[in-house]
XYZ file of C-alpha atoms in Angstrom:
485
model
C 13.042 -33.375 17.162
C 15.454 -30.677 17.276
C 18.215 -30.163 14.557
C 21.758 -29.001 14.675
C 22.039 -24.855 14.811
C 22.442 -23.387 11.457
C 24.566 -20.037 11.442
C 24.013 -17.594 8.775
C 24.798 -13.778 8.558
C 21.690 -12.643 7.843
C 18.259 -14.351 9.256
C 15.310 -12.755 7.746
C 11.467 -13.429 8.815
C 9.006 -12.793 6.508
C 9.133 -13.882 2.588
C 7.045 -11.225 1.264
C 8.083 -8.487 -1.015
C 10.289 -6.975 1.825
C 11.652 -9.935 3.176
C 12.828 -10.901 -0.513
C 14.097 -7.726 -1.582
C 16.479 -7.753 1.683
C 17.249 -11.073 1.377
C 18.179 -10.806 -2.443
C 20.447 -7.229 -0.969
C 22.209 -8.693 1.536
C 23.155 -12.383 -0.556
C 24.180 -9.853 -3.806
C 26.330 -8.309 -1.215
C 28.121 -11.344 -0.448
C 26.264 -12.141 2.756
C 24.999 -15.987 3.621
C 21.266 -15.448 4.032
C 18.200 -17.317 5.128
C 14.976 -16.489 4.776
C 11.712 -17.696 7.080
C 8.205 -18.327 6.013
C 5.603 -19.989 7.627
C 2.942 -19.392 4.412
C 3.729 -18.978 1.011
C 6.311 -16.657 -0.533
C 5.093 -13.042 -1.835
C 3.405 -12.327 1.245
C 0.119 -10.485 1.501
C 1.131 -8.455 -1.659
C 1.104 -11.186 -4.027
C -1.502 -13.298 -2.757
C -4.420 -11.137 -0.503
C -3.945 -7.300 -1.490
C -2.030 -5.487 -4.490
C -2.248 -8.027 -7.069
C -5.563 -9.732 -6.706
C -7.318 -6.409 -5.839
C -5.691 -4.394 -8.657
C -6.789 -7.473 -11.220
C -10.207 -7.159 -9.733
C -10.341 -3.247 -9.945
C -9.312 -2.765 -13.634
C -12.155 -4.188 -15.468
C -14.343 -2.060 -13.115
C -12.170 1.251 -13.906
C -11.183 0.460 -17.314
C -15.164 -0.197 -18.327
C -15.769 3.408 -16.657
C -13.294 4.771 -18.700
C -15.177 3.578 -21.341
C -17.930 4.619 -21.034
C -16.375 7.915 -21.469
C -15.379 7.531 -24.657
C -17.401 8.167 -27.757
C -17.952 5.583 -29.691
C -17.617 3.016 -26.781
C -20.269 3.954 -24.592
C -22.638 1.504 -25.804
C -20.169 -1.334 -25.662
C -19.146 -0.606 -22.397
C -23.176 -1.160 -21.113
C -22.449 -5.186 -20.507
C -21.839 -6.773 -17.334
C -18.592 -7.742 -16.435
C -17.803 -11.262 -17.855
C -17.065 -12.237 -14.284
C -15.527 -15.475 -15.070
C -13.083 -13.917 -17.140
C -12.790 -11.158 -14.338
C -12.042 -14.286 -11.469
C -9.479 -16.329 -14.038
C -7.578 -13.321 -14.061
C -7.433 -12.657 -10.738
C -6.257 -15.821 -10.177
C -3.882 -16.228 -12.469
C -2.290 -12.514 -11.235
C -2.135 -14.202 -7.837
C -0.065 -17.185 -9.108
C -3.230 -19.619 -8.433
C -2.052 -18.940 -4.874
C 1.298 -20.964 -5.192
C 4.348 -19.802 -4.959
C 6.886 -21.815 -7.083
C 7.989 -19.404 -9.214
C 9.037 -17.222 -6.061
C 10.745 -20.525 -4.499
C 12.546 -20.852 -7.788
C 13.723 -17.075 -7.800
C 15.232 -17.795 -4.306
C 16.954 -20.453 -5.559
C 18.685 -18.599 -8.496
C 19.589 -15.844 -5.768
C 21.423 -18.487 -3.656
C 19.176 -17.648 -0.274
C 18.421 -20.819 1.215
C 14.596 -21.164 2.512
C 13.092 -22.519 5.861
C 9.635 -23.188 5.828
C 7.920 -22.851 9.806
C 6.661 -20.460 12.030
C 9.936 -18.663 12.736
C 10.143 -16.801 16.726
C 13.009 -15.043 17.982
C 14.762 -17.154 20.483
C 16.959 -14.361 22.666
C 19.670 -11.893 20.573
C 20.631 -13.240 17.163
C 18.555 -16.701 17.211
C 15.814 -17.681 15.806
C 14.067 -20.819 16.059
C 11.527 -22.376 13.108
C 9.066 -24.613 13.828
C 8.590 -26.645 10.938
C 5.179 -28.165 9.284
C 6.828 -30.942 9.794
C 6.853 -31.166 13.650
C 10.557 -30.276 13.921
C 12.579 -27.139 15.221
C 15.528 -25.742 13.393
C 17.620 -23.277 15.122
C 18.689 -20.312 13.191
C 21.698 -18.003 14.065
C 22.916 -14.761 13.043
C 26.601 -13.066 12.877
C 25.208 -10.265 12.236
C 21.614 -9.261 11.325
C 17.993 -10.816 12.222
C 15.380 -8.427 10.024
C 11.538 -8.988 10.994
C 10.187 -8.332 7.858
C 6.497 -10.108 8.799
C 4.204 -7.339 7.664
C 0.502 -6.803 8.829
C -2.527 -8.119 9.671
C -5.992 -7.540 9.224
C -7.374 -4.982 12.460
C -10.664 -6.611 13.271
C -12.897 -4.605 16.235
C -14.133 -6.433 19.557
C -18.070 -7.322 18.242
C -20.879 -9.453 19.395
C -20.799 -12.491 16.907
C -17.678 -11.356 15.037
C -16.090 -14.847 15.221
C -18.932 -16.512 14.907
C -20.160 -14.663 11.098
C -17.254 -15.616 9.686
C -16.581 -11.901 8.064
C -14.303 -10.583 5.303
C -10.886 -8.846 5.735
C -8.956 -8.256 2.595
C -7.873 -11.628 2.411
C -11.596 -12.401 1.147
C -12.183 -9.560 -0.255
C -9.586 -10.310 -2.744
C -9.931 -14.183 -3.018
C -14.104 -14.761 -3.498
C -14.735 -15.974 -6.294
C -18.606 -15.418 -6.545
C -20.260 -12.488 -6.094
C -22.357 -11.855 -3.058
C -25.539 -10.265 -3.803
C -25.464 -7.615 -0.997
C -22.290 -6.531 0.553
C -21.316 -4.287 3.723
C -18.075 -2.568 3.614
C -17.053 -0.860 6.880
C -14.271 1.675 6.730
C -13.082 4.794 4.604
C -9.948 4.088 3.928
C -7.760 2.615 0.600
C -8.967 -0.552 1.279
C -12.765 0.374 1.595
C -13.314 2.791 -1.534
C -10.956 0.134 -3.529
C -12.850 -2.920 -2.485
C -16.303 -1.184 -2.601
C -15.549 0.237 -6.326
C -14.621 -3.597 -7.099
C -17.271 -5.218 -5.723
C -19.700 -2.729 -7.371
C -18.743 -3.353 -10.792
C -19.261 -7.171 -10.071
C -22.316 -6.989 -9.410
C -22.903 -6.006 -5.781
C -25.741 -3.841 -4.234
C -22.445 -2.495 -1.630
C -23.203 -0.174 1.450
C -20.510 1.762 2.446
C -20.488 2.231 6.887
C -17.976 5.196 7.685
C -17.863 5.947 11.462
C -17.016 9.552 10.785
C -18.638 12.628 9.541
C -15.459 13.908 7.839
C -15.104 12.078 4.748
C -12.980 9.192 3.528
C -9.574 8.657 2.615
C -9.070 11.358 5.445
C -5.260 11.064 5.032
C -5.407 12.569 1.640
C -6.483 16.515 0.609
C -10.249 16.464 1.469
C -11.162 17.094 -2.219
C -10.288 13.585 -3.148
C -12.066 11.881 -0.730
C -15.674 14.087 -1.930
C -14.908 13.214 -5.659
C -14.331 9.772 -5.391
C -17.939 9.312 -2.741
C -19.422 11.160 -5.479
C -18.217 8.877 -8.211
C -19.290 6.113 -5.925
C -22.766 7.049 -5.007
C -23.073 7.674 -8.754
C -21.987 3.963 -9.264
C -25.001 2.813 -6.750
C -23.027 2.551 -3.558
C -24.959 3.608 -0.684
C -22.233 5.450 1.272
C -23.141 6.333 4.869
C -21.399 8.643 7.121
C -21.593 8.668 10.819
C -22.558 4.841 11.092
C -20.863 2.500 12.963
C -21.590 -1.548 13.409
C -22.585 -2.852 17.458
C -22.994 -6.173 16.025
C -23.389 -8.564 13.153
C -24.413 -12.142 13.222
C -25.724 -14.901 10.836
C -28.599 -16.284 12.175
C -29.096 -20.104 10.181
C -25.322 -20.474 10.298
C -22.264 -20.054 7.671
C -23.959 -19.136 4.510
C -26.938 -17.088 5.509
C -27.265 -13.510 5.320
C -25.836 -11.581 8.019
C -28.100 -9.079 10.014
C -25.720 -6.055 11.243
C -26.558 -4.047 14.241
C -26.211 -0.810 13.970
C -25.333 1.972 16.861
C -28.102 3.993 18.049
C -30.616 1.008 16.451
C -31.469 -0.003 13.350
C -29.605 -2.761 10.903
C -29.254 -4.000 7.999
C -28.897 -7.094 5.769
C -26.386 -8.688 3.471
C -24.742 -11.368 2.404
C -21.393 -10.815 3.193
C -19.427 -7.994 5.356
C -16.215 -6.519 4.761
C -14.299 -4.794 7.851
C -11.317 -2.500 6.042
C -10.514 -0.711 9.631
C -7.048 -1.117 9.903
C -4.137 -2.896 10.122
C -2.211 -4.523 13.081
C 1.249 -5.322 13.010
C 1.873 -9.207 12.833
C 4.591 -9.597 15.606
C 1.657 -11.458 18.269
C 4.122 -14.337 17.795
C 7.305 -13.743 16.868
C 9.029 -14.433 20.391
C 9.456 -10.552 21.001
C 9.402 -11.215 24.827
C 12.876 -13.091 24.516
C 14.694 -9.672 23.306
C 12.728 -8.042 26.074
C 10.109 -6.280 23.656
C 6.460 -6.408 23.895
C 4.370 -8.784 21.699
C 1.734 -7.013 18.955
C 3.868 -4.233 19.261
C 4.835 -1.935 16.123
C 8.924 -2.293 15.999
C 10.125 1.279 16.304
C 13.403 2.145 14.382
C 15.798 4.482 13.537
C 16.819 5.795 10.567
C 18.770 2.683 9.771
C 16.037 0.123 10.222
C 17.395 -0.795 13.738
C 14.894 -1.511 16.025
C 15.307 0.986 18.739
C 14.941 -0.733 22.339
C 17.271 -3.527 21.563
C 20.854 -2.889 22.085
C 24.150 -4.053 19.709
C 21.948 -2.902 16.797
C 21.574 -6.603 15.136
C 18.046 -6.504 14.910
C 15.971 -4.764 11.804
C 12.564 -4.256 11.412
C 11.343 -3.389 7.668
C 8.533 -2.498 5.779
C 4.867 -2.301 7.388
C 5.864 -3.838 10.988
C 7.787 -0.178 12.037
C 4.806 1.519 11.055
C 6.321 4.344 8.870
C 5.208 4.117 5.593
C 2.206 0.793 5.078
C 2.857 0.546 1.145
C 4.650 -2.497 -0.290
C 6.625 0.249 -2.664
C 7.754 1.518 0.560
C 8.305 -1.635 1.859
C 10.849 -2.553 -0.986
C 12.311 0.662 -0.282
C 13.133 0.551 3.089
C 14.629 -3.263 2.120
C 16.763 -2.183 -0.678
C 18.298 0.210 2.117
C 18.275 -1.875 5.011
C 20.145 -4.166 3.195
C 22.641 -2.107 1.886
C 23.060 -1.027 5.653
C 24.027 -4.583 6.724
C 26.062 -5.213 4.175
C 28.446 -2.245 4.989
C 28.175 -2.564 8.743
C 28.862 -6.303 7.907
C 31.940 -5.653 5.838
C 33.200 -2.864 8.302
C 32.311 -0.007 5.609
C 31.657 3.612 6.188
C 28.029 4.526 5.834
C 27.600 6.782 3.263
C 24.939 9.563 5.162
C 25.291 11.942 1.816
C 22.460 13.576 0.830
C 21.884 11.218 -2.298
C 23.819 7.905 -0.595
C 22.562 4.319 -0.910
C 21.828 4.611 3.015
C 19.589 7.943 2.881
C 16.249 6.800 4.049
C 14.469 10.760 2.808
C 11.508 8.766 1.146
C 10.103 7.244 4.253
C 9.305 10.835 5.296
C 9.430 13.773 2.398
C 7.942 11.745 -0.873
C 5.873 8.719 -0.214
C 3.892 8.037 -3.525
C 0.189 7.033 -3.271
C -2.300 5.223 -5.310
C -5.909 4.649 -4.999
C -7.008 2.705 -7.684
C -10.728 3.778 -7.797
C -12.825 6.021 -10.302
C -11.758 8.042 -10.201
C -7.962 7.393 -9.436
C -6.040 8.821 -6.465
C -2.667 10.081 -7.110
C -0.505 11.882 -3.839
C 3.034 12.227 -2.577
C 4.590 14.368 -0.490
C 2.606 16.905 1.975
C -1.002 18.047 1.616
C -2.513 21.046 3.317
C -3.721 19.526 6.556
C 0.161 18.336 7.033
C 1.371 21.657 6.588
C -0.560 23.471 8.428
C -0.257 21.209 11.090
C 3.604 21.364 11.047
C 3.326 25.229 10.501
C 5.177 25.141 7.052
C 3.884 28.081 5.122
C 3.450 26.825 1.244
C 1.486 28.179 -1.466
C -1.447 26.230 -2.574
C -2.400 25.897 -6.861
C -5.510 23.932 -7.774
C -5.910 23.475 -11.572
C -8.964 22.074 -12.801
C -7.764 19.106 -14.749
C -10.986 19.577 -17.592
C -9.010 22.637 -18.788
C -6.240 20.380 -20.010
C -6.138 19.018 -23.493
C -4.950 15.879 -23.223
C -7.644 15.051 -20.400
C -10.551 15.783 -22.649
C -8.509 13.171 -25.333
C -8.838 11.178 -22.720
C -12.570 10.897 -21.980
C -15.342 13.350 -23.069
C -16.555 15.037 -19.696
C -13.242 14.627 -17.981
C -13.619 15.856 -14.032
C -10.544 15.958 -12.093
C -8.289 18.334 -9.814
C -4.916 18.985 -9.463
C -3.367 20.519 -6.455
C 0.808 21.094 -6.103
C 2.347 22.515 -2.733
C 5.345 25.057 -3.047
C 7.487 25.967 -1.090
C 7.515 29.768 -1.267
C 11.260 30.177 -0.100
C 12.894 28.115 -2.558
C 9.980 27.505 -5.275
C 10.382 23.479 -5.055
C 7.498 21.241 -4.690
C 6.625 19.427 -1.596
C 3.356 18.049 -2.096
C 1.184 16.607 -5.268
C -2.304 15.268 -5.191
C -4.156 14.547 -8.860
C -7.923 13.180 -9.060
C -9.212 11.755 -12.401
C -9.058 9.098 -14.496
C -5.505 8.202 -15.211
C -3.691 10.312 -13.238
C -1.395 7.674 -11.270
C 0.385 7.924 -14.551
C 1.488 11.545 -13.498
C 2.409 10.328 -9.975
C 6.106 9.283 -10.439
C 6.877 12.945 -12.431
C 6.121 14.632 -9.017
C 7.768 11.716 -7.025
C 11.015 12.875 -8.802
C 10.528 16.568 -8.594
C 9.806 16.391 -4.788
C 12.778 14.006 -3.932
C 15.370 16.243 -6.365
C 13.806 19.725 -4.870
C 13.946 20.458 -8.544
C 13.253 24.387 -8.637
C 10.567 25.513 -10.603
C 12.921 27.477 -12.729
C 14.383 23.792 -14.350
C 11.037 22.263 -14.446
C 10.143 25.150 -16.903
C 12.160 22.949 -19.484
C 10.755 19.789 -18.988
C 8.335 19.694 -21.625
C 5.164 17.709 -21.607
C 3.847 16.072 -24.557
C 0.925 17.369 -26.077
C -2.248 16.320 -26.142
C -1.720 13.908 -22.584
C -2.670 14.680 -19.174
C 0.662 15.921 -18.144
C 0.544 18.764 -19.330
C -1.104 20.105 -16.311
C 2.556 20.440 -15.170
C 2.657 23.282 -17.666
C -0.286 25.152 -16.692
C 0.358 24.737 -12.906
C 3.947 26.545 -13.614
C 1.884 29.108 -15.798
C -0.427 29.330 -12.784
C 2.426 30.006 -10.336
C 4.045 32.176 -12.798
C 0.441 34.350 -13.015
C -0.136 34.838 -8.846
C 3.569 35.861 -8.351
C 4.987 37.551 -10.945
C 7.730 35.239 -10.903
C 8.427 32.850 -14.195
């Protein structure tokens, strides 16, 4: 059955953290808004990734930490009280329902369509409804495909068939499997494998390359944390790559995985963190003449590029710039500023510091990977530089020199590196390694994004005894190599 057209200004697909955000933006701003969502609001942040896996990494870091300590190292021997670990896992992932976010929408005023919402030709949307029913959508002036990403699975023998993890698993099991394969090197690998380890798993680690892991970051992070995990009992292996896996007495059984170049291995369950894909397979992008499973590409505005008037937005991990939900919330809180004032008739304001500057998509996106030990970047690292051809200067401080790290755990080991600019002495890049460092991660967010000189920084003091006073000796350090305080 088909139902009368609704007409809103705004249509947005996609309820997770970047569909909300806009949605909340654009209704603030005076704008009638709708919002699509054919699962349950929060998205993949709330239910499948940041939340659950961050609840299932802390006991794991925070018992490392621990063990650190003196005076709590012998505490800190137990297992993980893994039913505690699970109940709070759940309970961080709202049980997996999403009232209170249906609630919140309500006290916003953005009305709610639950379906499978496709694009139905410029400015209409169409929702097909658990129900059975179709409710046309349509927009004055803005349609924003906010619908994220998927899990990137590779072609396989028996893929289907063994029933594998993604992150969605990863993040939901609720018992521990007593052998676990974890193929990647990325965020979601070293997170998941450092979780999983903790629990209780005997986890092997297959990275297809010989160059490391988190391969995005400054190479020393990636060694530190496979030495941390290789110190934890994860078998890390580089230059491995899976031909097949398969489960030979059915759902349940071990898996055997097939290996390239021969040999395999067994375990209960396998993880495949190799990517993600952008979840637009569906959306109806063949009746705005785009392609479907395509990455949206947009300007600086959020407009997605190949479709003319400008009315459609895509925002947050399905234009591929930045794939963090802080990004994501970002690039919302902009976007919907943006329709707003096109809506309205308003001049954009393109200033340097204006509500419609998109800078931190490309100069300071902040990075955390929540492993031991932690991950902390923004901004450029060396390989980006000198692949650009931007001359910086390069000071590594060895975090164990610093007071407040050795407060923080006897036999600290960590690394600081900070990228300057050598023509106007401002930061561009920051990457820490240690425990607790993603604590010093929003300090050099600011300094990168206010191209604070290191002449002003001089005055912002750290406290003493905490970690952050590496900011002090890495100024000292400058100071020392150029004469220049």
């Amino acid at each position: 059955m088909n139902e009368s057209p609704h007409v809103y200004d705004v249509v947005v697909i996609g309820a997770g953290p970047v569909g909300e955000n806009l949605a909340d933006r654009t209704r603030a701003a005076g704008l009638s808004t709708v919002i699509v969502e054919r699962h349950l609001l929060g998205g993949e942040c709330s239910f499948w990734a940041c939340e659950p896996s961050k609840a299932l990494l802390r006991p794991a870091v925070a018992r490392a930490d621990a063990r650190r300590v003196p005076g709590l190292r012998r505490a800190a021997q137990e297992p993980l009280d893994l039913p505690a670990v699970f109940a709070y896992r759940d309970k961080m992932s709202g049980h997996w329902h999403d009232e209170d976010q249906v609630d919140w929408l309500t006290s916003v005023s953005v009305d709610l369509v639950r379906g499978h919402g496709r694009l139905d030709g410029p400015r209409r949307v169409a929702v097909h409804t658990p129900e059975g029913q179709t409710v046309h959508l349509t927009a004055r002036h803005a349609v924003a495909v906010c619908t994220g990403t998927v899990a990137a699975l590779p072609r396989l023998p028996g893929l289907d068939e063994a029933q594998v993890w993604t992150n969605r698993e990863a993040t939901s099991a609720s018992s521990v499997p007593g052998a676990l394969a974890v193929v990647g090197g990325g965020v979601v690998a070293v997170e998941m494998a450092t979780a999983w380890q903790a629990l209780g798993s005997r986890v092997t680690m297959l990275v297809r390359g010989n160059s490391g892991i988190l391969n995005r970051m400054e190479p020393f992070a990636g060694e530190m944390v496979v030495e941390s995990l290789r110190e934890a009992g994860v078998d890390v292996r580089f230059g491995t790559s899976v031909a097949g896996v398969a489960r030979a007495n059915g759902a349940g059984s071990p898996l055997r995985i097939t290996l390239e170049g021969g040999g395999s291995l067994t375990a209960d369950e396998i993880l495949f963190a190799t990517g993600r894909t952008p979840h637009t397979g569906d959306l109806g992008l063949e009746s705005v003449g785009l392609t479907p499973g395509d990455w949206l590409a947009v300007d600086d505005t959020y407009r997605v590029t190949a479709v003319h008037e400008g009315w459609l937005y895509a925002v947050g991990d399905v234009n591929h710039r930045a794939l963090m939900t802080h990004q994501g919330k970002y690039q919302a809180r902009i976007a919907g500023a943006l329709i707003a004032a096109r809506a309205k008739g308003e001049p954009l304001d393109d200033g340097k510091w204006g509500a419609h500057a998109t800078t931190a998509d490309k100069h300071a996106v902040p990075q955390v990977v929540f492993t031991d030990p932690d991950v902390a970047s923004v901004g450029l690292t060396t390989m980006e530089a000198e692949r650009t051809g931007r001359e910086v200067d390069v000071l590594d401080y060895d975090l164990a020199r610093v007071s407040g790290a050795l407060q923080y755990a006897e036999g600290y080991s960590g690394k600081a590196r900070v990228l300057i600019d050598p023509a106007d002495e401002t930061i561009v890049g920051a990457t820490f390694v240690g425990p607790g460092v993603q604590e010093l991660l929003y300090s050099a967010t600011v300094a990168i994004t206010g191209e604070v000189p290191l002449r002003r920084l001089w005055h912002a003091v750290p406290a003493f005894p905490t970690i952050s006073e590496v900011w002090l000796r890495i100024l000292e350090t400058h100071r020392d190599r150029s004469g220049r305080g």
